Tab-separated table of C-alpha atoms in Angstrom:
chain	number	residue	atom	x	y	z
A	1	UNK	CA	106.237	231.875	187.432
A	2	UNK	CA	104.793	228.486	186.624
A	3	UNK	CA	107.096	225.826	188.246
A	4	UNK	CA	104.354	223.092	189.156
A	5	UNK	CA	105.413	220.790	186.267
A	6	UNK	CA	108.898	220.757	187.380
A	7	UNK	CA	107.816	218.494	190.561
A	8	UNK	CA	106.798	215.745	188.462
A	9	UNK	CA	110.374	215.185	187.293
A	10	UNK	CA	111.586	212.428	189.439
A	11	UNK	CA	115.288	211.964	188.717
A	12	UNK	CA	118.237	214.022	187.204
A	13	UNK	CA	118.343	211.184	184.438
A	14	UNK	CA	114.900	211.812	183.627
A	15	UNK	CA	115.348	215.605	183.115
A	16	UNK	CA	118.382	215.013	180.888
A	17	UNK	CA	116.438	212.696	178.729
A	18	UNK	CA	113.621	215.309	178.584
A	19	UNK	CA	116.019	218.076	177.616
A	20	UNK	CA	115.382	219.774	174.314
A	21	UNK	CA	116.792	221.959	171.821
A	22	UNK	CA	115.816	225.998	172.730
A	23	UNK	CA	115.083	228.636	170.175
A	24	UNK	CA	117.718	231.221	168.251
A	25	UNK	CA	119.580	228.523	166.589
A	26	UNK	CA	121.719	230.826	164.709
A	27	UNK	CA	122.587	232.490	167.822
A	28	UNK	CA	123.726	229.341	169.792
A	29	UNK	CA	126.970	230.931	170.531
A	30	UNK	CA	125.058	232.915	173.309
A	31	UNK	CA	123.604	229.849	175.056
A	32	UNK	CA	124.060	229.303	178.712
A	33	UNK	CA	126.237	225.963	179.376
A	34	UNK	CA	123.238	224.987	181.547
A	35	UNK	CA	120.330	224.934	179.114
A	36	UNK	CA	118.834	221.700	180.173
A	37	UNK	CA	115.242	223.091	179.964
A	38	UNK	CA	112.596	220.552	179.257
A	39	UNK	CA	110.210	221.650	176.372
A	40	UNK	CA	107.540	222.321	178.919
A	41	UNK	CA	110.135	224.549	180.792
A	42	UNK	CA	110.900	226.373	177.613
A	43	UNK	CA	107.251	227.184	177.122
A	44	UNK	CA	106.968	228.683	180.661
A	45	UNK	CA	110.236	230.356	180.379
A	46	UNK	CA	108.953	232.215	177.426
A	47	UNK	CA	106.234	233.747	179.602
A	48	UNK	CA	108.647	235.149	181.767
A	49	UNK	CA	110.921	238.381	181.084
A	50	UNK	CA	114.316	238.754	180.600
A	51	UNK	CA	115.156	239.869	184.321
A	52	UNK	CA	113.137	236.640	185.361
A	53	UNK	CA	114.759	234.046	183.323
A	54	UNK	CA	117.708	233.566	185.360
A	55	UNK	CA	115.974	233.152	188.456
A	56	UNK	CA	113.700	230.965	186.543
A	57	UNK	CA	116.753	228.571	185.490
A	58	UNK	CA	118.084	228.707	189.208
A	59	UNK	CA	114.788	227.699	190.334
A	60	UNK	CA	114.576	224.739	187.730
A	61	UNK	CA	118.106	223.604	188.385
A	62	UNK	CA	117.144	223.259	192.392
A	63	UNK	CA	114.684	220.890	191.719
A	64	UNK	CA	117.370	218.326	190.666
A	65	UNK	CA	117.693	215.607	193.507
A	66	UNK	CA	121.206	215.688	195.186
A	67	UNK	CA	122.885	212.429	195.133
A	68	UNK	CA	126.019	211.431	197.494
A	69	UNK	CA	128.865	209.432	196.162
A	70	UNK	CA	131.661	208.557	198.011
A	71	UNK	CA	134.917	208.598	195.723
A	72	UNK	CA	137.688	207.791	198.094
A	73	UNK	CA	137.925	207.468	201.888
A	74	UNK	CA	138.044	211.155	202.168
A	75	UNK	CA	136.715	212.556	199.081
A	76	UNK	CA	132.767	212.580	198.328
A	77	UNK	CA	130.970	213.684	195.378
A	78	UNK	CA	127.446	215.566	195.491
A	79	UNK	CA	125.815	215.453	192.101
A	80	UNK	CA	122.461	217.297	191.415
A	81	UNK	CA	121.475	220.827	191.309
A	82	UNK	CA	123.779	222.384	188.766
A	83	UNK	CA	126.531	219.569	188.166
A	84	UNK	CA	128.904	218.011	190.632
A	85	UNK	CA	130.378	219.346	193.788
A	86	UNK	CA	133.613	217.347	195.107
A	87	UNK	CA	134.791	217.736	198.591
A	88	UNK	CA	137.939	216.577	200.284
A	89	UNK	CA	136.938	216.497	204.170
A	90	UNK	CA	139.515	215.650	207.330
A	91	UNK	CA	141.138	217.413	210.112
A	92	UNK	CA	142.512	220.110	208.107
A	93	UNK	CA	139.228	221.270	207.139
A	94	UNK	CA	136.960	220.927	203.795
A	95	UNK	CA	138.215	221.638	200.521
A	96	UNK	CA	135.301	221.987	198.315
A	97	UNK	CA	135.331	222.482	194.314
A	98	UNK	CA	132.213	224.230	192.936
A	99	UNK	CA	128.947	224.899	194.627
A	100	UNK	CA	125.765	224.458	192.763
A	101	UNK	CA	122.905	227.038	192.035
A	102	UNK	CA	122.189	229.705	194.851
A	103	UNK	CA	118.615	227.930	195.778
A	104	UNK	CA	120.381	224.699	196.410
A	105	UNK	CA	122.795	226.454	199.261
A	106	UNK	CA	120.698	225.246	202.049
A	107	UNK	CA	120.876	221.599	200.953
A	108	UNK	CA	124.425	221.707	200.034
A	109	UNK	CA	125.402	223.348	203.388
A	110	UNK	CA	123.552	220.469	205.335
A	111	UNK	CA	125.289	217.963	203.301
A	112	UNK	CA	128.637	219.480	203.863
A	113	UNK	CA	127.514	219.530	207.618
A	114	UNK	CA	126.751	215.810	207.579
A	115	UNK	CA	130.658	214.925	206.725
A	116	UNK	CA	131.472	216.544	210.086
A	117	UNK	CA	132.469	219.452	212.083
A	118	UNK	CA	135.657	220.508	210.184
A	119	UNK	CA	135.207	223.904	208.762
A	120	UNK	CA	135.355	224.456	205.009
A	121	UNK	CA	138.650	225.890	204.393
A	122	UNK	CA	138.730	226.500	200.544
A	123	UNK	CA	135.983	226.782	197.778
A	124	UNK	CA	137.730	226.201	194.337
A	125	UNK	CA	136.043	227.441	191.175
A	126	UNK	CA	136.628	225.225	188.139
A	127	UNK	CA	135.407	228.086	185.893
A	128	UNK	CA	133.100	231.471	185.917
A	129	UNK	CA	129.747	230.201	184.822
A	130	UNK	CA	126.811	230.881	187.359
A	131	UNK	CA	126.004	226.949	187.922
A	132	UNK	CA	129.498	226.375	189.352
A	133	UNK	CA	130.193	229.902	191.236
A	134	UNK	CA	126.720	231.012	192.361
A	135	UNK	CA	127.161	230.140	196.421
A	136	UNK	CA	130.905	231.917	196.496
A	137	UNK	CA	129.413	234.542	198.774
A	138	UNK	CA	127.933	232.082	201.131
A	139	UNK	CA	131.149	229.929	201.365
A	140	UNK	CA	133.070	233.471	201.821
A	141	UNK	CA	130.509	234.574	204.748
A	142	UNK	CA	131.221	230.925	206.318
A	143	UNK	CA	135.065	231.706	206.187
A	144	UNK	CA	136.261	229.736	203.258
A	145	UNK	CA	138.842	231.062	200.847
A	146	UNK	CA	137.444	230.932	197.289
A	147	UNK	CA	140.528	230.078	194.965
A	148	UNK	CA	140.123	230.304	190.962
A	149	UNK	CA	141.856	231.138	187.982
A	150	UNK	CA	142.563	234.763	187.371
A	151	UNK	CA	140.248	234.842	184.199
A	152	UNK	CA	137.505	233.713	186.510
A	153	UNK	CA	137.838	236.795	188.622
A	154	UNK	CA	137.997	238.660	185.621
A	155	UNK	CA	134.966	237.332	183.873
A	156	UNK	CA	132.967	237.472	186.961
A	157	UNK	CA	133.890	241.080	187.548
A	158	UNK	CA	132.604	242.174	184.266
A	159	UNK	CA	128.864	242.463	182.687
A	160	UNK	CA	127.814	239.541	180.321
A	161	UNK	CA	124.824	239.745	178.072
A	162	UNK	CA	123.740	236.373	176.560
A	163	UNK	CA	120.851	237.166	174.417
A	164	UNK	CA	118.722	235.188	172.244
A	165	UNK	CA	118.100	232.290	174.853
A	166	UNK	CA	114.464	231.942	173.950
A	167	UNK	CA	111.708	233.571	171.703
A	168	UNK	CA	108.977	235.221	173.123
A	169	UNK	CA	105.438	234.893	171.821
A	170	UNK	CA	105.242	238.423	170.533
A	171	UNK	CA	108.557	237.630	168.557
A	172	UNK	CA	111.079	239.505	170.937
A	173	UNK	CA	114.122	237.552	171.873
A	174	UNK	CA	114.563	236.831	175.322
A	175	UNK	CA	118.265	236.639	176.709
A	176	UNK	CA	119.978	236.914	180.036
A	177	UNK	CA	122.138	239.816	181.326
A	178	UNK	CA	124.840	239.100	184.362
A	179	UNK	CA	125.857	242.051	186.268
A	180	UNK	CA	129.298	242.162	187.760
A	181	UNK	CA	129.493	239.812	190.673
A	182	UNK	CA	129.437	241.577	194.005
A	183	UNK	CA	132.688	241.838	195.697
A	184	UNK	CA	131.924	239.632	198.377
A	185	UNK	CA	131.315	236.774	195.826
A	186	UNK	CA	134.614	237.094	193.911
A	187	UNK	CA	137.343	234.923	194.294
A	188	UNK	CA	139.897	236.145	197.090
A	189	UNK	CA	142.989	234.134	195.510
A	190	UNK	CA	143.807	233.600	192.016
A	191	UNK	CA	146.526	231.841	190.070
A	192	UNK	CA	147.749	232.137	186.408
A	193	UNK	CA	148.807	228.401	185.597
A	194	UNK	CA	148.956	226.205	188.308
A	195	UNK	CA	148.294	225.916	192.136
A	196	UNK	CA	148.811	223.191	194.811
A	197	UNK	CA	146.961	222.560	198.048
A	198	UNK	CA	148.048	219.911	200.677
A	199	UNK	CA	145.835	219.014	203.410
A	200	UNK	CA	144.248	215.885	205.028
A	201	UNK	CA	147.176	213.684	203.950
A	202	UNK	CA	146.090	214.537	199.985
A	203	UNK	CA	147.933	216.864	197.418
A	204	UNK	CA	145.554	218.782	195.212
A	205	UNK	CA	146.868	220.120	191.891
A	206	UNK	CA	144.744	222.838	190.164
A	207	UNK	CA	145.742	223.179	186.476
A	208	UNK	CA	144.618	225.882	184.030
A	209	UNK	CA	144.068	224.667	180.413
A	210	UNK	CA	144.181	226.626	176.924
A	211	UNK	CA	140.715	228.048	176.244
A	212	UNK	CA	138.268	225.159	176.078
A	213	UNK	CA	134.765	225.023	177.587
A	214	UNK	CA	135.901	228.775	178.513
A	215	UNK	CA	139.043	230.596	178.959
A	216	UNK	CA	138.554	230.187	182.730
A	217	UNK	CA	138.521	226.310	183.175
A	218	UNK	CA	141.097	224.477	185.615
A	219	UNK	CA	140.770	220.880	186.411
A	220	UNK	CA	141.500	219.559	190.092
A	221	UNK	CA	143.589	216.382	190.442
A	222	UNK	CA	143.360	214.736	193.806
A	223	UNK	CA	146.475	212.733	193.381
A	224	UNK	CA	146.456	210.084	196.289
A	225	UNK	CA	142.616	209.553	195.887
A	226	UNK	CA	143.027	208.955	192.125
A	227	UNK	CA	140.354	211.513	191.486
A	228	UNK	CA	140.228	214.331	188.623
A	229	UNK	CA	137.458	216.840	188.855
A	230	UNK	CA	137.108	217.984	185.126
A	231	UNK	CA	134.071	219.934	185.692
A	232	UNK	CA	132.750	221.493	182.381
A	233	UNK	CA	135.739	220.345	180.562
A	234	UNK	CA	133.769	217.007	180.485
A	235	UNK	CA	130.313	216.226	179.758
A	236	UNK	CA	129.840	212.425	180.016
A	237	UNK	CA	127.708	210.729	177.697
A	238	UNK	CA	126.301	213.846	175.571
A	239	UNK	CA	127.676	216.673	173.514
A	240	UNK	CA	128.877	219.158	175.390
A	241	UNK	CA	128.473	222.874	175.494
A	242	UNK	CA	131.205	225.244	174.538
A	243	UNK	CA	131.109	228.897	175.176
A	244	UNK	CA	132.600	230.932	172.507
A	245	UNK	CA	131.373	234.125	174.205
A	246	UNK	CA	134.078	233.795	176.870
A	247	UNK	CA	136.771	232.121	174.800
A	248	UNK	CA	135.597	228.571	174.451
A	249	UNK	CA	137.302	226.308	171.496
A	250	UNK	CA	136.693	222.641	170.632
A	251	UNK	CA	140.294	222.511	170.058
A	252	UNK	CA	140.972	223.392	173.471
A	253	UNK	CA	138.512	220.819	174.925
A	254	UNK	CA	140.135	218.043	172.760
A	255	UNK	CA	143.454	219.343	174.474
A	256	UNK	CA	142.027	219.125	177.875
A	257	UNK	CA	140.724	215.556	177.297
A	258	UNK	CA	144.029	214.316	176.113
A	259	UNK	CA	145.798	215.888	179.131
A	260	UNK	CA	143.613	214.133	181.459
A	261	UNK	CA	144.045	210.996	179.597
A	262	UNK	CA	147.785	211.223	180.118
A	263	UNK	CA	147.435	211.469	183.775
A	264	UNK	CA	144.515	208.755	184.234
A	265	UNK	CA	144.842	205.014	184.762
A	266	UNK	CA	142.063	202.511	184.554
A	267	UNK	CA	141.038	203.266	187.969
A	268	UNK	CA	140.874	206.758	188.107
A	269	UNK	CA	137.477	208.437	188.749
A	270	UNK	CA	137.103	211.274	186.563
A	271	UNK	CA	134.308	213.763	187.455
A	272	UNK	CA	132.247	215.542	184.766
A	273	UNK	CA	130.614	218.701	185.038
A	274	UNK	CA	127.319	216.988	183.374
A	275	UNK	CA	126.591	213.394	183.409
A	276	UNK	CA	127.292	210.437	185.491
A	277	UNK	CA	130.913	209.789	187.367
A	278	UNK	CA	133.305	208.935	184.392
A	279	UNK	CA	136.541	206.839	183.891
A	280	UNK	CA	139.301	206.911	181.326
A	281	UNK	CA	137.049	204.860	178.819
A	282	UNK	CA	134.251	207.319	178.900
A	283	UNK	CA	136.501	210.153	178.468
A	284	UNK	CA	138.173	208.445	175.588
A	285	UNK	CA	134.858	207.976	173.671
A	286	UNK	CA	134.068	211.516	174.497
A	287	UNK	CA	137.643	212.758	173.032
A	288	UNK	CA	137.262	210.846	170.238
A	289	UNK	CA	133.800	212.059	169.375
A	290	UNK	CA	135.102	215.503	169.685
A	291	UNK	CA	137.715	214.811	167.099
A	292	UNK	CA	135.147	213.280	164.809
A	293	UNK	CA	132.999	216.591	165.118
A	294	UNK	CA	135.927	219.022	164.714
A	295	UNK	CA	137.172	217.503	161.323
A	296	UNK	CA	133.687	216.939	159.771
A	297	UNK	CA	132.671	220.597	160.585
A	298	UNK	CA	136.016	221.785	159.676
A	299	UNK	CA	135.566	220.262	156.061
A	300	UNK	CA	132.255	221.716	155.726
A	301	UNK	CA	133.495	225.082	156.831
A	302	UNK	CA	136.591	225.086	154.429
A	303	UNK	CA	133.952	224.319	151.555
A	304	UNK	CA	132.225	227.627	152.345
A	305	UNK	CA	129.068	226.058	153.990
A	306	UNK	CA	127.545	228.623	156.556
A	307	UNK	CA	126.663	227.289	159.970
A	308	UNK	CA	122.712	226.675	158.766
A	309	UNK	CA	124.204	225.014	155.762
A	310	UNK	CA	126.093	222.802	158.035
A	311	UNK	CA	123.292	222.128	159.886
A	312	UNK	CA	121.295	220.927	156.814
A	313	UNK	CA	123.992	218.376	156.043
A	314	UNK	CA	123.263	216.380	159.314
A	315	UNK	CA	126.944	215.609	159.512
A	316	UNK	CA	126.331	213.860	162.724
A	317	UNK	CA	123.372	211.675	161.815
A	318	UNK	CA	125.330	208.638	163.128
A	319	UNK	CA	126.450	210.250	166.470
A	320	UNK	CA	123.178	211.671	167.361
A	321	UNK	CA	121.619	208.354	168.602
A	322	UNK	CA	124.537	208.103	171.360
A	323	UNK	CA	125.652	211.764	172.121
A	324	UNK	CA	122.556	213.871	171.013
A	325	UNK	CA	120.063	212.736	173.937
A	326	UNK	CA	121.308	215.043	176.545
A	327	UNK	CA	121.923	218.728	177.049
A	328	UNK	CA	122.672	219.606	173.269
A	329	UNK	CA	121.040	217.965	170.225
A	330	UNK	CA	122.724	217.248	167.135
A	331	UNK	CA	121.803	220.512	165.226
A	332	UNK	CA	122.959	222.713	168.148
A	333	UNK	CA	125.965	220.729	168.484
A	334	UNK	CA	126.731	221.393	164.595
A	335	UNK	CA	126.540	224.979	165.264
A	336	UNK	CA	128.464	225.170	168.521
A	337	UNK	CA	131.488	223.297	166.945
A	338	UNK	CA	131.061	225.832	163.798
A	339	UNK	CA	131.273	228.764	166.329
A	340	UNK	CA	134.292	227.306	168.224
A	341	UNK	CA	136.546	226.001	165.378
């Protein structure tokens, strides 16, 4: 697997600017949420087998630098190899939301250790995708309890086939296969609607939302710190990925945004799954883009247009300069919206 070119990427922002559309346009429903592959990455990935592709993507994510940002006196964000990790730290232990990709475990553990000697008490999975749950087993082995929505455990317990991620040189379609996660990686504790934790002078409210990015999503509200971890319910400054293969719906993503906006004030720090730390203004802009996108594609769909015909209409030409330079480009976003209405 050729990864030399990845070392030339100097920052997460440059990687996002370099991200590109992947092949298999009509099958975008099966794209992973973490398709941040640079064009040259895609070319090299085409040389790998389906069995190698997931390992390749994990290795690529692990080239992201890890950045640390203090959100409150006892709340820290680590941003980098697979999204954002938020940590509540104090004498009652560490309470962690999400865990990066597996190859980043050593760096994440070192960063957690640098916060102090308190053990990790809980790891909270925001949803089932691998770039958020990859290190569950490591946390469990370290004595933490992994907590998630019941659908996350269900999805992780099932096999998933995500075909048509890339097209190989011989024309064969390369996809990803996820075996059921091993027992030691599954959440030990689950809930159906909401859950509260109180520790370190903080109240954490975990709330499931209607199918949005997936059907497993929760947000975590650090109430005293005025921090809300939205994970992949919020892609800041870019078109989001919505996973219809596991229940994602654009209407749910809009509803989740509205719910968070009702909780937030002008000082609330809102942690995105991908993109920089956000605030109420950023989330409002993203919500408004989602509504515009939904309405435009619903109109085309109601007129009988196919997904490819909708793409040809270029309905997001005015939005693309602002929103189409990240993980998902405008043509892909048309298809995602079409498939998740």
